[in-house]
Short mmCIF file of C-alpha atoms in Angstrom, two decimals:
data_model
loop_
_atom_site.label_atom_id
_atom_site.label_comp_id
_atom_site.label_asym_id
_atom_site.label_seq_id
_atom_site.Cartn_x
_atom_site.Cartn_y
_atom_site.Cartn_z
CA UNK A 1 0.00 0.00 0.00
CA UNK A 2 1.33 3.43 -0.94
CA UNK A 3 0.79 6.35 1.39
CA UNK A 4 1.67 9.99 1.25
CA UNK A 5 3.49 9.92 4.56
CA UNK A 6 6.91 11.49 4.86
CA UNK A 7 9.23 10.79 7.76
CA UNK A 8 11.44 13.18 9.69
CA UNK A 9 14.70 11.47 10.60
CA UNK A 10 15.65 14.56 12.66
CA UNK A 11 19.22 14.63 11.36
CA UNK A 12 19.99 11.19 12.77
CA UNK A 13 22.25 8.99 10.69
CA UNK A 14 23.44 5.39 10.79
CA UNK A 15 26.16 4.93 13.44
CA UNK A 16 28.30 2.82 11.07
CA UNK A 17 30.38 1.12 13.72
CA UNK A 18 33.39 -0.69 12.32
CA UNK A 19 33.05 -4.46 12.35
CA UNK A 20 35.88 -4.68 14.89
CA UNK A 21 33.93 -2.48 17.32
CA UNK A 22 30.59 -4.24 16.86
CA UNK A 23 28.85 -6.14 19.66
CA UNK A 24 25.57 -7.70 18.53
CA UNK A 25 22.52 -8.39 20.71
CA UNK A 26 20.06 -10.83 19.11
CA UNK A 27 16.46 -10.19 20.14
CA UNK A 28 12.82 -10.81 19.22
CA UNK A 29 10.75 -7.62 18.90
CA UNK A 30 7.67 -9.02 20.62
CA UNK A 31 9.40 -11.28 23.12
CA UNK A 32 11.74 -8.58 24.36
CA UNK A 33 9.04 -6.50 26.04
CA UNK A 34 5.72 -8.40 26.00
CA UNK A 35 6.22 -9.91 29.48
CA UNK A 36 4.46 -7.87 32.22
CA UNK A 37 7.80 -7.42 33.97
CA UNK A 38 9.26 -5.39 31.08
CA UNK A 39 7.94 -2.16 32.56
CA UNK A 40 7.35 -0.53 29.18
CA UNK A 41 4.28 1.37 28.01
CA UNK A 42 4.26 -0.33 24.61
CA UNK A 43 4.87 -4.03 25.27
CA UNK A 44 5.66 -6.27 22.32
CA UNK A 45 6.04 -3.35 19.92
CA UNK A 46 8.71 -1.45 18.02
CA UNK A 47 8.10 1.39 20.49
CA UNK A 48 8.79 -0.99 23.36
CA UNK A 49 12.32 -1.43 22.07
CA UNK A 50 12.81 2.34 22.26
CA UNK A 51 11.98 2.20 25.96
CA UNK A 52 14.79 -0.34 26.49
CA UNK A 53 17.47 1.82 24.88
CA UNK A 54 18.97 2.89 28.25
CA UNK A 55 19.37 -0.80 29.09
CA UNK A 56 21.20 -1.53 25.83
CA UNK A 57 23.45 1.48 26.35
CA UNK A 58 24.35 0.40 29.88
CA UNK A 59 25.08 -3.12 28.63
CA UNK A 60 27.41 -1.73 25.97
CA UNK A 61 26.08 -3.45 22.85
CA UNK A 62 26.39 -1.60 19.54
CA UNK A 63 23.81 -3.39 17.36
CA UNK A 64 20.44 -5.07 17.71
CA UNK A 65 19.93 -8.06 15.44
CA UNK A 66 16.16 -8.36 15.23
CA UNK A 67 14.53 -11.66 14.42
CA UNK A 68 12.24 -11.44 11.37
CA UNK A 69 10.23 -8.25 11.01
CA UNK A 70 9.34 -8.70 7.34
CA UNK A 71 5.59 -9.30 7.42
CA UNK A 72 5.01 -12.98 8.13
CA UNK A 73 2.24 -15.51 8.66
CA UNK A 74 1.77 -15.95 12.41
CA UNK A 75 -0.66 -18.85 12.06
CA UNK A 76 0.64 -22.15 13.32
CA UNK A 77 0.77 -25.58 11.80
CA UNK A 78 -2.38 -26.85 13.50
CA UNK A 79 -0.55 -28.30 16.49
CA UNK A 80 -1.45 -27.63 20.09
CA UNK A 81 0.63 -27.72 23.22
CA UNK A 82 -0.18 -31.18 24.58
CA UNK A 83 0.35 -29.94 28.13
CA UNK A 84 -1.94 -26.88 28.02
CA UNK A 85 -4.07 -27.25 24.90
CA UNK A 86 -2.80 -23.84 23.69
CA UNK A 87 -2.80 -23.40 19.91
CA UNK A 88 0.79 -23.02 18.77
CA UNK A 89 1.77 -20.00 16.65
CA UNK A 90 4.61 -19.10 14.32
CA UNK A 91 6.38 -16.97 16.92
CA UNK A 92 9.87 -16.61 15.48
CA UNK A 93 8.69 -15.24 12.14
CA UNK A 94 10.60 -17.31 9.59
CA UNK A 95 7.53 -17.60 7.35
CA UNK A 96 7.42 -14.43 5.24
CA UNK A 97 4.51 -13.24 3.13
CA UNK A 98 5.42 -9.58 2.37
CA UNK A 99 9.16 -9.06 2.12
CA UNK A 100 9.04 -5.27 1.68
CA UNK A 101 6.72 -4.51 4.63
CA UNK A 102 7.40 -4.36 8.38
CA UNK A 103 5.32 -6.67 10.55
CA UNK A 104 2.16 -4.70 11.33
CA UNK A 105 1.43 -6.60 14.56
CA UNK A 106 4.56 -5.07 16.13
CA UNK A 107 3.36 -1.52 15.42
CA UNK A 108 0.58 -1.62 17.99
CA UNK A 109 -2.76 0.13 17.66
CA UNK A 110 -1.97 2.65 14.92
CA UNK A 111 -4.05 3.85 11.96
CA UNK A 112 -3.67 1.73 8.82
CA UNK A 113 -0.60 2.86 6.92
CA UNK A 114 1.25 4.05 10.02
CA UNK A 115 2.97 0.72 10.70
CA UNK A 116 6.01 1.85 8.74
CA UNK A 117 6.25 5.01 10.83
CA UNK A 118 6.41 2.92 14.02
CA UNK A 119 9.31 0.94 12.62
CA UNK A 120 11.12 4.09 11.45
CA UNK A 121 10.66 5.67 14.87
CA UNK A 122 12.39 2.69 16.46
CA UNK A 123 15.31 2.88 14.01
CA UNK A 124 15.63 6.64 14.44
CA UNK A 125 15.83 6.47 18.21
CA UNK A 126 18.24 3.53 18.18
CA UNK A 127 20.48 5.48 15.81
CA UNK A 128 20.24 8.53 18.05
CA UNK A 129 21.59 6.30 20.83
CA UNK A 130 24.42 4.98 18.62
CA UNK A 131 22.89 1.53 18.18
CA UNK A 132 22.69 -0.13 14.77
CA UNK A 133 19.75 -2.18 13.48
CA UNK A 134 20.45 -5.49 11.73
CA UNK A 135 17.48 -7.39 10.30
CA UNK A 136 17.25 -11.16 10.20
CA UNK A 137 15.86 -11.60 6.68
CA UNK A 138 14.34 -14.65 4.98
CA UNK A 139 14.91 -14.94 1.23
CA UNK A 140 15.23 -18.71 1.06
CA UNK A 141 11.52 -19.62 1.18
CA UNK A 142 8.07 -18.12 1.74
CA UNK A 143 4.92 -18.95 3.68
CA UNK A 144 3.36 -20.43 0.54
CA UNK A 145 4.80 -23.79 1.57
CA UNK A 146 4.68 -26.88 -0.62
CA UNK A 147 2.17 -28.01 -3.26
CA UNK A 148 -0.58 -28.03 -0.63
CA UNK A 149 0.18 -24.60 0.80
CA UNK A 150 -1.73 -21.33 0.39
CA UNK A 151 -1.25 -18.94 -2.53
CA UNK A 152 -0.25 -15.47 -1.33
CA UNK A 153 2.01 -14.02 -4.02
CA UNK A 154 4.82 -15.64 -5.98
CA UNK A 155 2.99 -18.87 -6.73
CA UNK A 156 0.27 -16.86 -8.42
CA UNK A 157 2.63 -14.42 -10.14
CA UNK A 158 4.91 -16.98 -11.78
CA UNK A 159 5.45 -20.21 -9.89
CA UNK A 160 8.15 -21.55 -12.24
CA UNK A 161 10.27 -18.41 -12.00
CA UNK A 162 10.10 -17.75 -8.26
CA UNK A 163 10.49 -21.30 -6.93
CA UNK A 164 12.87 -24.16 -7.60
CA UNK A 165 10.88 -26.96 -9.21
CA UNK A 166 11.71 -30.57 -10.00
CA UNK A 167 11.16 -32.35 -13.30
CA UNK A 168 7.56 -33.13 -12.40
CA UNK A 169 6.79 -29.64 -11.17
CA UNK A 170 7.25 -30.53 -7.49
CA UNK A 171 8.87 -28.05 -5.12
CA UNK A 172 12.54 -28.62 -4.33
CA UNK A 173 13.00 -28.14 -0.60
CA UNK A 174 16.43 -27.01 0.59
CA UNK A 175 14.94 -25.10 3.51
CA UNK A 176 12.85 -27.62 5.43
CA UNK A 177 9.86 -25.31 4.89
CA UNK A 178 8.25 -26.81 1.78
CA UNK A 179 9.66 -24.56 -0.94
CA UNK A 180 12.87 -22.84 -2.01
CA UNK A 181 13.12 -19.47 -3.72
CA UNK A 182 14.93 -19.57 -7.06
CA UNK A 183 17.29 -16.86 -5.88
CA UNK A 184 19.67 -16.70 -8.84
CA UNK A 185 17.00 -16.34 -11.51
CA UNK A 186 17.37 -12.76 -12.84
CA UNK A 187 13.81 -11.81 -11.84
CA UNK A 188 14.11 -13.18 -8.31
CA UNK A 189 17.62 -11.80 -7.92
CA UNK A 190 16.40 -8.35 -8.88
CA UNK A 191 13.50 -8.60 -6.43
CA UNK A 192 15.80 -9.55 -3.54
CA UNK A 193 18.29 -6.76 -4.22
CA UNK A 194 15.46 -4.24 -4.62
CA UNK A 195 14.04 -5.41 -1.30
CA UNK A 196 17.36 -4.93 0.50
CA UNK A 197 17.72 -1.48 -1.03
CA UNK A 198 14.18 -0.66 0.09
CA UNK A 199 14.99 -1.44 3.72
CA UNK A 200 18.19 0.62 3.56
CA UNK A 201 16.77 3.62 1.68
CA UNK A 202 13.38 3.92 3.35
CA UNK A 203 14.02 2.41 6.78
CA UNK A 204 17.74 3.22 7.30
CA UNK A 205 18.63 -0.27 8.51
CA UNK A 206 22.32 -0.97 8.99
CA UNK A 207 22.67 -4.59 8.00
CA UNK A 208 21.15 -7.96 7.29
CA UNK A 209 21.56 -11.46 8.64
CA UNK A 210 20.49 -13.92 5.93
CA UNK A 211 18.66 -17.00 7.15
CA UNK A 212 19.87 -20.26 5.52
CA UNK A 213 22.11 -18.16 3.29
CA UNK A 214 23.55 -21.10 1.35
CA UNK A 215 20.25 -21.23 -0.53
CA UNK A 216 21.20 -17.85 -2.02
CA UNK A 217 24.10 -19.59 -3.74
CA UNK A 218 22.14 -22.36 -5.48
CA UNK A 219 21.06 -22.45 -9.13
CA UNK A 220 17.57 -23.34 -10.34
CA UNK A 221 18.32 -27.06 -10.00
CA UNK A 222 19.71 -26.67 -6.50
CA UNK A 223 23.41 -26.93 -7.33
CA UNK A 224 25.81 -24.72 -5.37
CA UNK A 225 27.43 -22.11 -7.61
CA UNK A 226 31.10 -21.10 -7.15
CA UNK A 227 30.29 -17.42 -7.85
CA UNK A 228 26.57 -16.92 -7.25
CA UNK A 229 25.27 -13.89 -9.18
CA UNK A 230 22.97 -12.85 -6.34
CA UNK A 231 25.71 -12.78 -3.72
CA UNK A 232 28.01 -10.88 -6.05
CA UNK A 233 25.31 -8.34 -6.86
CA UNK A 234 24.51 -7.77 -3.18
CA UNK A 235 28.18 -7.31 -2.31
CA UNK A 236 28.80 -4.89 -5.20
CA UNK A 237 25.61 -2.84 -5.03
CA UNK A 238 26.41 0.84 -4.36
CA UNK A 239 23.41 1.34 -2.06
CA UNK A 240 24.35 -1.73 -0.01
CA UNK A 241 28.09 -1.07 0.09
CA UNK A 242 28.12 0.24 3.68
CA UNK A 243 25.69 -2.22 5.25
CA UNK A 244 26.71 -5.21 7.31
CA UNK A 245 26.14 -8.59 5.66
CA UNK A 246 25.92 -11.73 7.81
CA UNK A 247 25.36 -15.22 6.47
CA UNK A 248 23.96 -18.26 8.20
CA UNK A 249 26.27 -20.24 5.95
CA UNK A 250 24.34 -23.47 5.65
CA UNK A 251 20.92 -24.76 4.64
CA UNK A 252 18.63 -27.75 5.10
CA UNK A 253 19.84 -29.33 1.87
CA UNK A 254 23.24 -30.29 3.27
CA UNK A 255 25.24 -27.22 2.27
CA UNK A 256 27.76 -26.12 4.90
CA UNK A 257 29.94 -23.13 4.01
CA UNK A 258 31.30 -21.81 7.31
CA UNK A 259 34.76 -20.57 6.37
CA UNK A 260 34.01 -20.78 2.65
CA UNK A 261 30.92 -18.65 2.01
CA UNK A 262 31.39 -16.85 -1.33
CA UNK A 263 32.64 -13.27 -1.08
CA UNK A 264 34.93 -11.50 1.39
CA UNK A 265 32.35 -8.90 2.48
CA UNK A 266 30.30 -11.47 4.33
CA UNK A 267 30.57 -12.25 8.00
CA UNK A 268 29.37 -15.72 8.98
CA UNK A 269 27.72 -17.23 12.01
CA UNK A 270 30.61 -19.36 13.24
CA UNK A 271 29.04 -22.52 14.63
CA UNK A 272 32.53 -23.96 15.20
CA UNK A 273 33.08 -21.23 17.78
CA UNK A 274 29.81 -22.19 19.48
CA UNK A 275 30.54 -25.91 19.58
CA UNK A 276 34.23 -25.77 20.46
CA UNK A 277 33.80 -23.28 23.30
CA UNK A 278 30.91 -25.32 24.72
CA UNK A 279 32.91 -28.54 24.53
CA UNK A 280 36.06 -27.02 26.04
CA UNK A 281 34.24 -25.69 29.09
CA UNK A 282 32.30 -28.94 29.44
CA UNK A 283 35.68 -30.66 29.79
CA UNK A 284 35.64 -32.72 26.60
CA UNK A 285 39.06 -34.16 25.80
CA UNK A 286 41.06 -32.87 22.86
CA UNK A 287 39.46 -29.42 22.67
CA UNK A 288 42.34 -27.20 23.84
CA UNK A 289 43.77 -26.53 20.38
CA UNK A 290 40.37 -25.83 18.84
CA UNK A 291 39.49 -23.53 21.75
CA UNK A 292 42.69 -21.54 21.22
CA UNK A 293 41.89 -21.19 17.51
CA UNK A 294 38.44 -19.81 18.25
CA UNK A 295 39.73 -17.40 20.91
CA UNK A 296 42.32 -15.99 18.52
CA UNK A 297 39.98 -15.34 15.58
CA UNK A 298 39.56 -18.69 13.77
CA UNK A 299 42.49 -18.25 11.39
CA UNK A 300 42.10 -21.91 10.38
CA UNK A 301 38.75 -20.97 8.83
CA UNK A 302 39.37 -17.51 7.42
CA UNK A 303 43.05 -16.74 6.87
CA UNK A 304 43.51 -18.98 3.82
CA UNK A 305 40.88 -17.05 1.87
CA UNK A 306 42.37 -13.66 2.64
CA UNK A 307 39.68 -12.92 5.20
CA UNK A 308 40.03 -11.81 8.80
CA UNK A 309 38.65 -12.33 12.32
CA UNK A 310 35.75 -9.98 11.54
CA UNK A 311 34.42 -12.48 9.02
CA UNK A 312 33.48 -14.56 12.08
CA UNK A 313 30.36 -13.82 14.11
CA UNK A 314 31.19 -15.57 17.36
CA UNK A 315 28.37 -16.85 19.52
CA UNK A 316 27.68 -19.37 22.25
CA UNK A 317 23.91 -19.37 21.88
CA UNK A 318 21.33 -17.96 19.47
CA UNK A 319 17.56 -18.06 19.12
CA UNK A 320 18.05 -21.47 17.51
CA UNK A 321 18.85 -23.70 20.49
CA UNK A 322 19.22 -23.55 24.25
CA UNK A 323 19.56 -20.26 26.08
CA UNK A 324 22.85 -20.05 27.96
CA UNK A 325 21.13 -20.73 31.28
CA UNK A 326 19.54 -23.86 29.83
CA UNK A 327 22.84 -24.95 28.27
CA UNK A 328 24.25 -25.37 31.79
CA UNK A 329 20.98 -26.66 33.32
CA UNK A 330 19.81 -29.39 30.94
CA UNK A 331 21.59 -32.39 29.50
CA UNK A 332 18.65 -33.11 27.20
CA UNK A 333 16.21 -30.94 25.28
CA UNK A 334 12.70 -30.57 26.67
CA UNK A 335 10.51 -29.79 23.65
CA UNK A 336 7.34 -31.68 24.50
CA UNK A 337 5.34 -28.43 24.49
CA UNK A 338 5.96 -28.11 20.74
CA UNK A 339 3.57 -30.97 20.05
CA UNK A 340 6.05 -33.12 18.15
CA UNK A 341 6.79 -35.71 20.86
CA UNK A 342 10.19 -34.10 21.51
CA UNK A 343 11.43 -35.10 18.05
CA UNK A 344 12.13 -31.53 16.91
CA UNK A 345 15.24 -29.56 17.84
CA UNK A 346 18.81 -30.76 17.75
CA UNK A 347 20.18 -33.39 20.10
CA UNK A 348 23.75 -32.17 19.54
CA UNK A 349 23.82 -29.47 22.19
CA UNK A 350 27.08 -30.12 24.08
CA UNK A 351 25.18 -29.14 27.20
CA UNK A 352 25.55 -30.23 30.82
CA UNK A 353 23.17 -29.89 33.77
CA UNK A 354 25.89 -29.47 36.44
CA UNK A 355 24.31 -31.76 38.98
CA UNK A 356 20.58 -32.06 38.33
CA UNK A 357 18.24 -31.72 35.37
CA UNK A 358 16.38 -28.42 35.18
CA UNK A 359 15.71 -25.79 37.86
CA UNK A 360 17.56 -26.24 41.14
CA UNK A 361 17.73 -24.62 44.55
CA UNK A 362 20.94 -26.45 45.47
CA UNK A 363 23.57 -23.74 46.16
CA UNK A 364 26.42 -25.87 44.78
CA UNK A 365 24.56 -26.63 41.56
CA UNK A 366 23.62 -23.00 41.09
CA UNK A 367 27.18 -21.82 41.79
CA UNK A 368 28.55 -24.27 39.22
CA UNK A 369 26.04 -23.12 36.63
CA UNK A 370 26.73 -19.45 37.21
CA UNK A 371 30.47 -20.00 36.91
CA UNK A 372 30.08 -21.79 33.58
CA UNK A 373 27.82 -19.02 32.29
CA UNK A 374 30.48 -16.46 33.19
CA UNK A 375 33.22 -18.60 31.65
CA UNK A 376 31.47 -18.79 28.30
CA UNK A 377 30.32 -15.17 28.20
CA UNK A 378 33.82 -13.97 29.07
CA UNK A 379 35.33 -16.24 26.41
CA UNK A 380 32.94 -14.79 23.84
CA UNK A 381 33.81 -11.20 24.70
CA UNK A 382 37.57 -11.80 24.94
CA UNK A 383 37.81 -13.49 21.53
CA UNK A 384 38.78 -11.84 18.28
CA UNK A 385 35.86 -11.67 15.89
CA UNK A 386 32.38 -10.19 16.21
CA UNK A 387 30.62 -11.23 19.45
CA UNK A 388 26.89 -11.88 19.41
CA UNK A 389 24.92 -12.18 22.64
CA UNK A 390 21.56 -13.91 22.72
CA UNK A 391 19.16 -11.51 24.39
CA UNK A 392 18.56 -12.41 28.02
CA UNK A 393 21.64 -14.59 28.46
CA UNK A 394 23.14 -11.77 30.50
CA UNK A 395 20.49 -12.35 33.17
CA UNK A 396 19.87 -16.10 32.77
CA UNK A 397 16.73 -16.12 30.63
CA UNK A 398 15.35 -19.65 30.48
CA UNK A 399 13.11 -21.57 28.08
CA UNK A 400 12.89 -24.45 30.58
CA UNK A 401 14.98 -26.67 28.34
CA UNK A 402 13.12 -26.01 25.08
CA UNK A 403 15.80 -25.70 22.39
CA UNK A 404 13.41 -25.04 19.49
CA UNK A 405 10.86 -22.52 20.79
CA UNK A 406 9.78 -21.36 17.33
CA UNK A 407 6.09 -21.85 18.19
CA UNK A 408 6.05 -20.66 21.79
CA UNK A 409 4.49 -17.20 21.92
CA UNK A 410 4.19 -17.34 25.69
CA UNK A 411 6.33 -17.13 28.81
CA UNK A 412 8.58 -19.89 27.48
CA UNK A 413 10.06 -17.36 25.05
CA UNK A 414 9.23 -13.98 26.57
CA UNK A 415 11.96 -12.09 28.44
CA UNK A 416 11.26 -12.14 32.16
CA UNK A 417 12.88 -8.92 33.35
CA UNK A 418 12.65 -9.89 37.03
CA UNK A 419 15.60 -12.15 36.23
CA UNK A 420 17.72 -9.05 35.59
CA UNK A 421 17.13 -8.02 39.19
CA UNK A 422 17.67 -11.51 40.60
CA UNK A 423 20.88 -11.92 38.60
CA UNK A 424 22.19 -8.39 38.94
CA UNK A 425 25.65 -9.69 39.77
CA UNK A 426 25.88 -11.54 36.46
CA UNK A 427 24.55 -8.52 34.60
CA UNK A 428 27.22 -6.36 36.22
CA UNK A 429 29.87 -8.93 35.24
CA UNK A 430 28.80 -8.86 31.58
CA UNK A 431 28.86 -5.06 31.53
CA UNK A 432 32.37 -5.11 32.97
CA UNK A 433 33.63 -7.62 30.38
CA UNK A 434 32.07 -5.59 27.56
CA UNK A 435 33.87 -2.53 28.93
CA UNK A 436 37.11 -4.52 29.12
CA UNK A 437 36.77 -5.46 25.46
CA UNK A 438 36.17 -1.85 24.48
CA UNK A 439 39.13 -0.64 26.55
CA UNK A 440 41.62 -2.97 24.84
CA UNK A 441 41.78 -2.67 21.04
CA UNK A 442 44.01 -5.75 20.90
CA UNK A 443 41.03 -7.95 21.82
CA UNK A 444 38.93 -6.70 18.90
CA UNK A 445 41.51 -6.19 16.17
CA UNK A 446 40.46 -7.03 12.62
CA UNK A 447 43.80 -8.77 12.07
CA UNK A 448 45.01 -12.17 13.18
CA UNK A 449 47.51 -12.24 16.03
CA UNK A 450 51.17 -12.17 15.06
CA UNK A 451 53.61 -14.43 16.95
CA UNK A 452 54.97 -11.40 18.80
CA UNK A 453 51.50 -10.31 19.96
CA UNK A 454 50.30 -13.59 21.46
CA UNK A 455 52.16 -16.23 23.44
CA UNK A 456 50.50 -19.47 24.58
CA UNK A 457 51.71 -21.38 27.61
CA UNK A 458 50.74 -24.30 29.81
CA UNK A 459 50.27 -24.25 33.55
CA UNK A 460 54.02 -24.86 34.10
CA UNK A 461 54.94 -21.93 31.88
CA UNK A 462 56.02 -24.19 29.02
CA UNK A 463 54.15 -25.13 25.88
CA UNK A 464 50.47 -26.01 26.30
CA UNK A 465 49.25 -29.59 25.97
CA UNK A 466 47.25 -29.10 22.79
CA UNK A 467 45.87 -32.62 22.72
CA UNK A 468 44.48 -34.95 25.37
CA UNK A 469 42.43 -33.97 28.39
CA UNK A 470 44.60 -31.23 29.89
CA UNK A 471 42.03 -28.47 29.13
CA UNK A 472 44.16 -25.85 30.85
CA UNK A 473 46.10 -23.13 29.12
CA UNK A 474 47.09 -19.50 29.28
CA UNK A 475 48.16 -16.76 26.92
CA UNK A 476 49.90 -13.41 27.20
CA UNK A 477 48.81 -10.66 24.82
CA UNK A 478 50.61 -7.41 24.06
CA UNK A 479 48.17 -4.64 24.92
CA UNK A 480 49.50 -1.19 24.14
CA UNK A 481 51.97 -0.22 26.85
CA UNK A 482 51.35 -3.39 28.84
CA UNK A 483 50.14 -6.95 28.67
CA UNK A 484 47.03 -9.00 29.32
CA UNK A 485 47.24 -12.53 30.64
CA UNK A 486 44.29 -14.88 30.10
CA UNK A 487 44.12 -18.13 32.08
CA UNK A 488 41.64 -20.95 31.44
CA UNK A 489 41.00 -23.98 33.62
CA UNK A 490 38.18 -26.17 32.29
CA UNK A 491 38.96 -29.07 34.61
CA UNK A 492 37.32 -29.94 37.91
CA UNK A 493 40.64 -29.52 39.74
CA UNK A 494 42.36 -26.51 41.23
CA UNK A 495 45.63 -25.89 39.41
CA UNK A 496 48.62 -23.58 39.76
CA UNK A 497 49.76 -21.49 36.80
CA UNK A 498 53.31 -20.18 36.56
CA UNK A 499 52.86 -16.63 35.32
CA UNK A 500 55.01 -14.76 32.82
CA UNK A 501 56.77 -11.73 34.21
CA UNK A 502 54.62 -9.15 32.41
CA UNK A 503 55.41 -5.50 31.76
CA UNK A 504 56.56 -4.61 35.28
CA UNK A 505 56.81 -7.91 37.11
CA UNK A 506 53.37 -7.63 38.66
CA UNK A 507 49.83 -8.42 37.53
CA UNK A 508 46.46 -7.01 38.57
CA UNK A 509 43.37 -9.23 38.52
CA UNK A 510 40.66 -7.87 36.20
CA UNK A 511 38.36 -10.92 36.09
CA UNK A 512 38.02 -14.13 38.08
CA UNK A 513 34.90 -16.13 37.29
CA UNK A 514 35.29 -18.28 40.40
CA UNK A 515 34.58 -15.30 42.65
CA UNK A 516 31.17 -13.96 43.60
CA UNK A 517 30.04 -10.51 42.50
CA UNK A 518 31.48 -7.93 42.65
CA UNK A 519 34.85 -9.62 43.17
CA UNK A 520 34.50 -11.52 39.88
CA UNK A 521 35.12 -8.22 38.08
CA UNK A 522 36.59 -5.91 40.73
CA UNK A 523 36.96 -2.16 40.37
CA UNK A 524 40.47 -2.56 41.77
CA UNK A 525 41.72 -6.12 41.74
CA UNK A 526 44.42 -7.71 43.88
CA UNK A 527 48.04 -7.70 42.76
CA UNK A 528 49.81 -10.93 41.83
CA UNK A 529 53.60 -11.23 41.33
CA UNK A 530 54.75 -12.50 37.94
CA UNK A 531 57.76 -14.51 36.90
CA UNK A 532 58.08 -16.51 40.11
CA UNK A 533 57.60 -20.20 40.83
CA UNK A 534 54.63 -19.62 43.15
CA UNK A 535 52.37 -18.53 40.32
CA UNK A 536 48.61 -18.24 40.73
CA UNK A 537 46.10 -20.81 41.92
CA UNK A 538 43.18 -21.14 39.53
CA UNK A 539 39.98 -22.59 40.91
CA UNK A 540 38.23 -25.41 39.08
CA UNK A 541 36.35 -24.43 35.95
CA UNK A 542 37.36 -20.82 36.02
CA UNK A 543 38.78 -18.05 33.88
CA UNK A 544 41.09 -15.30 35.09
CA UNK A 545 42.22 -12.15 33.28
CA UNK A 546 45.26 -10.23 34.54
CA UNK A 547 46.80 -6.96 33.40
CA UNK A 548 50.36 -5.68 33.71
CA UNK A 549 51.37 -2.11 32.87
#
């Protein structure tokens, strides 16, 4: 629908943070503020996000990555929650019907035609606060589904052009959603690029995360192309040249392109980072070398192609899987409420319940869980690459073990803001680690470490044990006029680390995940001598950061 509305951007402009300075916060527009505890006047709406801007600023994130806001079909698949009888909805939004239009339901009670203004208001105020807006976009399939699905648009316009079809006219499905857009057909390619331009020109968005992006590199018969025309056109388009491009570099047809997605402009969700960091802190044998590679920017994945650490979006959790709290509280998924007999959702979670399955009031269990949460969040924020936080992980948001909550438009998925008060110590810790990252450019450089910048060592000061079950290592990093020392102990034993001498023979503790708040990230930490045989005792399953100037 065309309207005569104009929009006053009030001299705001996109923040355009460099990739190296970017910290992403993944969130769902409705889920972020719809819970009664959110305290906003416009719950579940674009305007509700505006009311949370002070929170995002205090946390220190630089970009919101919003789950789908392109208008989508919220209706479910006919299933009901077997526990409550509730009709299940398409909550996440990966079922688009109008790619050029913002989701009207998130605009609240506004006159018809004003939905776009609500979205623009959100973008304008986020930009005023220095926060970028990245949209999670779906160009791999539509809500028209398979041969038995509804006809909304492309099927009626020209089915054979817009969708990949087999020899008998059946839909080829590389998405797990019933159909696959024929992305590299000239007509479809032009539509997708025009759509991206539309969101940049008219809505001032700063970037896009492409769902199942490997589909964008397939030809009309589903074969992966070495130089997909669509991806090249997006990367070279003058209107899109300054926007951030993020690929979920796989699809449901077996393509897996992490480390090899076509084009150097693209950052990629690095699932190797997710899995290797989880497995290291869980204590899996043989993970020390892989953990070190992820911490230092994943050069094994990106250096050979002339890329850099900022081609890697590092994450521990995302919307697709356990929340971080649930990762350390459940050994098995708990998806019965989805109505699929717990068959949906991955079983490869690398999770651990730390003493009992699900919620616990045992102080030892809770202390172990909190320490592991801090270990993984600190690892994420200390690693080279682009860190992405799943919204709510900083205050232990839980989905009660559901690792595929795509259909749960209820308290399973909604952000319970009382948890931010109950876990204020963790929230403070995350803010402090974000500030630490920002204060030390060496941690967020867009280049891989040189041998003179980074030195790895084992607990005895010698070379680390890269293989086996040692799961303990340290590194010293040149940081301007001083050094940082990062120590990792993923075992269940206390161990002593012999420390390097450092810049002046003495170290100051910046972080210690084994301590309770506020001593886990002290304003002024204790001093520790370097270079001696006494070293530093590291508690079990803990991470320590030291600084020497």
